[in-house]
Amino acid sequence: MNSDVGVALHHCTMQFPWPHQVNPEYTAALRERLSEGVDVPPATVSIGDWRPQPNQCHDNVTTWCENNSDYQVVRGWLYMDMAGQFNYEVFLAHSVVRDKEGQLWDITPKQALQEYPFIGAAESEEEYATLVGQGATRLVHYK
């Protein structure tokens, strides 16, 4: 991964309904991997009184995997093409789990009405954490 990716992120001037970042080089690379996108089925999980919380996918997955050694953290991106209504697409940072058979599961309660394909991150855990930590949680790609 280009070490400048996180530093190169900047805001665009168009108004969006959520905070976002634009990084044409990085999102173009994600677009080239769209064929790797998969629909990840939901899973309802708990640990005692703990339940995954909406919009906390990274924390949910980390907590689950720290307490369940048969599962692995999988970081990546949800791809949203905005139903072709706009001149942009969105990549939303997201985390899921992989079980010992290799099946991916989304343990975070969904608020979306539709499924979005998940593309696993090509970066290491540390690189992904840096990218997301620098604000790259919603990346916009202009068509």
Short mmCIF file of C-alpha atoms in Angstrom, two decimals:
data_model
loop_
_atom_site.label_atom_id
_atom_site.label_comp_id
_atom_site.label_asym_id
_atom_site.label_seq_id
_atom_site.Cartn_x
_atom_site.Cartn_y
_atom_site.Cartn_z
CA MET A 1 0.00 0.00 0.00
CA ASN A 2 1.16 3.50 -0.75
CA SER A 3 2.11 5.08 2.58
CA ASP A 4 0.79 8.43 1.33
CA VAL A 5 -2.79 7.15 1.03
CA GLY A 6 -3.92 8.35 4.45
CA VAL A 7 -2.09 11.65 4.14
CA ALA A 8 -3.50 12.33 0.68
CA LEU A 9 -7.12 12.23 1.82
CA HIS A 10 -8.98 15.51 1.56
CA HIS A 11 -12.57 16.78 1.58
CA CYS A 12 -14.39 17.57 -1.63
CA THR A 13 -16.74 20.51 -1.98
CA MET A 14 -19.96 18.65 -2.85
CA GLN A 15 -22.40 18.23 0.04
CA PHE A 16 -23.03 14.66 1.20
CA PRO A 17 -25.35 13.47 3.96
CA TRP A 18 -22.37 12.19 5.98
CA PRO A 19 -18.70 13.01 6.53
CA HIS A 20 -16.56 11.61 3.74
CA GLN A 21 -13.12 11.54 2.20
CA VAL A 22 -11.98 11.54 -1.42
CA ASN A 23 -8.94 9.58 -2.55
CA PRO A 24 -9.17 8.80 -6.28
CA GLU A 25 -6.10 6.54 -6.36
CA TYR A 26 -7.25 4.36 -3.49
CA THR A 27 -10.92 4.14 -4.54
CA ALA A 28 -9.89 3.35 -8.13
CA ALA A 29 -7.91 0.40 -6.74
CA LEU A 30 -10.99 -0.70 -4.76
CA ARG A 31 -13.15 -0.40 -7.89
CA GLU A 32 -10.76 -2.75 -9.70
CA ARG A 33 -11.55 -5.32 -7.01
CA LEU A 34 -15.37 -5.06 -7.19
CA SER A 35 -15.55 -8.63 -8.54
CA GLU A 36 -14.20 -9.77 -5.15
CA GLY A 37 -17.20 -8.24 -3.38
CA VAL A 38 -19.46 -10.70 -1.55
CA ASP A 39 -22.72 -10.43 0.33
CA VAL A 40 -21.97 -11.32 3.95
CA PRO A 41 -24.86 -12.95 5.80
CA PRO A 42 -25.86 -11.57 9.19
CA ALA A 43 -25.25 -13.47 12.41
CA THR A 44 -26.77 -12.79 15.82
CA VAL A 45 -24.15 -13.22 18.54
CA SER A 46 -23.66 -12.36 22.18
CA ILE A 47 -21.18 -12.80 25.02
CA GLY A 48 -23.07 -12.83 28.30
CA ASP A 49 -24.86 -9.47 28.42
CA TRP A 50 -22.74 -8.01 25.61
CA ARG A 51 -24.37 -7.60 22.21
CA PRO A 52 -22.90 -5.99 19.08
CA GLN A 53 -24.03 -2.39 18.67
CA PRO A 54 -25.19 -0.73 15.42
CA ASN A 55 -22.55 1.41 13.71
CA GLN A 56 -19.74 -0.09 15.84
CA CYS A 57 -18.61 -2.84 13.47
CA HIS A 58 -14.86 -2.50 14.15
CA ASP A 59 -15.31 -2.65 17.93
CA ASN A 60 -17.93 -5.41 17.66
CA VAL A 61 -15.69 -7.63 15.57
CA THR A 62 -12.62 -7.00 17.73
CA THR A 63 -14.56 -7.83 20.92
CA TRP A 64 -16.09 -10.97 19.38
CA CYS A 65 -12.78 -12.30 18.06
CA GLU A 66 -10.90 -11.56 21.29
CA ASN A 67 -13.44 -13.75 23.07
CA ASN A 68 -13.88 -16.44 20.40
CA SER A 69 -10.63 -17.89 19.11
CA ASP A 70 -12.39 -19.78 16.28
CA TYR A 71 -13.07 -16.46 14.56
CA GLN A 72 -10.83 -13.99 12.72
CA VAL A 73 -11.23 -10.26 12.15
CA VAL A 74 -11.75 -9.29 8.50
CA ARG A 75 -11.52 -5.57 7.71
CA GLY A 76 -12.69 -4.08 4.47
CA TRP A 77 -15.22 -1.95 2.65
CA LEU A 78 -18.91 -2.03 1.79
CA TYR A 79 -19.51 -0.88 -1.78
CA MET A 80 -22.52 1.38 -2.40
CA ASP A 81 -23.23 2.41 -5.97
CA MET A 82 -26.10 4.68 -4.88
CA ALA A 83 -28.37 2.75 -7.32
CA GLY A 84 -26.71 4.65 -10.16
CA GLN A 85 -28.60 7.81 -9.19
CA PHE A 86 -25.51 9.94 -8.61
CA ASN A 87 -22.14 10.54 -10.23
CA TYR A 88 -20.33 8.90 -7.32
CA GLU A 89 -20.00 5.64 -5.41
CA VAL A 90 -19.19 5.14 -1.75
CA PHE A 91 -16.86 2.71 0.00
CA LEU A 92 -17.77 2.43 3.68
CA ALA A 93 -15.19 1.01 6.10
CA HIS A 94 -16.61 -2.17 7.62
CA SER A 95 -15.51 -5.21 9.62
CA VAL A 96 -16.87 -8.75 9.65
CA VAL A 97 -15.71 -12.09 11.09
CA ARG A 98 -14.49 -15.30 9.45
CA ASP A 99 -15.28 -18.61 11.15
CA LYS A 100 -12.98 -21.65 11.17
CA GLU A 101 -14.62 -22.98 7.99
CA GLY A 102 -13.83 -19.74 6.18
CA GLN A 103 -17.39 -18.39 6.11
CA LEU A 104 -17.78 -14.63 6.58
CA TRP A 105 -20.43 -13.33 8.99
CA ASP A 106 -21.64 -9.80 9.69
CA ILE A 107 -22.26 -9.60 13.44
CA THR A 108 -23.12 -5.88 13.50
CA PRO A 109 -26.88 -5.15 13.53
CA LYS A 110 -27.86 -3.58 10.21
CA GLN A 111 -29.85 -0.46 9.70
CA ALA A 112 -29.63 -0.56 5.90
CA LEU A 113 -32.60 -1.82 3.92
CA GLN A 114 -30.47 -3.55 1.31
CA GLU A 115 -27.32 -5.65 1.11
CA TYR A 116 -24.05 -4.14 -0.05
CA PRO A 117 -21.08 -6.20 -1.26
CA PHE A 118 -18.11 -6.44 1.10
CA ILE A 119 -14.57 -6.20 -0.27
CA GLY A 120 -11.85 -7.40 2.09
CA ALA A 121 -9.05 -4.93 2.74
CA ALA A 122 -5.74 -5.61 0.99
CA GLU A 123 -3.87 -3.77 3.75
CA SER A 124 -2.50 -5.24 6.94
CA GLU A 125 -4.48 -4.69 10.15
CA GLU A 126 -2.08 -1.88 11.10
CA GLU A 127 -2.32 -0.14 7.71
CA TYR A 128 -6.11 -0.40 7.70
CA ALA A 129 -6.30 0.95 11.27
CA THR A 130 -4.12 3.90 10.28
CA LEU A 131 -6.23 4.63 7.20
CA VAL A 132 -9.51 4.49 9.13
CA GLY A 133 -7.96 6.31 12.11
CA GLN A 134 -7.10 9.20 9.80
CA GLY A 135 -10.76 9.55 8.89
CA ALA A 136 -11.10 7.31 5.84
CA THR A 137 -14.33 5.67 6.95
CA ARG A 138 -16.46 6.81 4.00
CA LEU A 139 -14.61 7.13 0.72
CA VAL A 140 -16.28 8.73 -2.27
CA HIS A 141 -15.34 7.74 -5.82
CA TYR A 142 -16.54 9.86 -8.73
CA LYS A 143 -17.57 7.97 -11.84
#
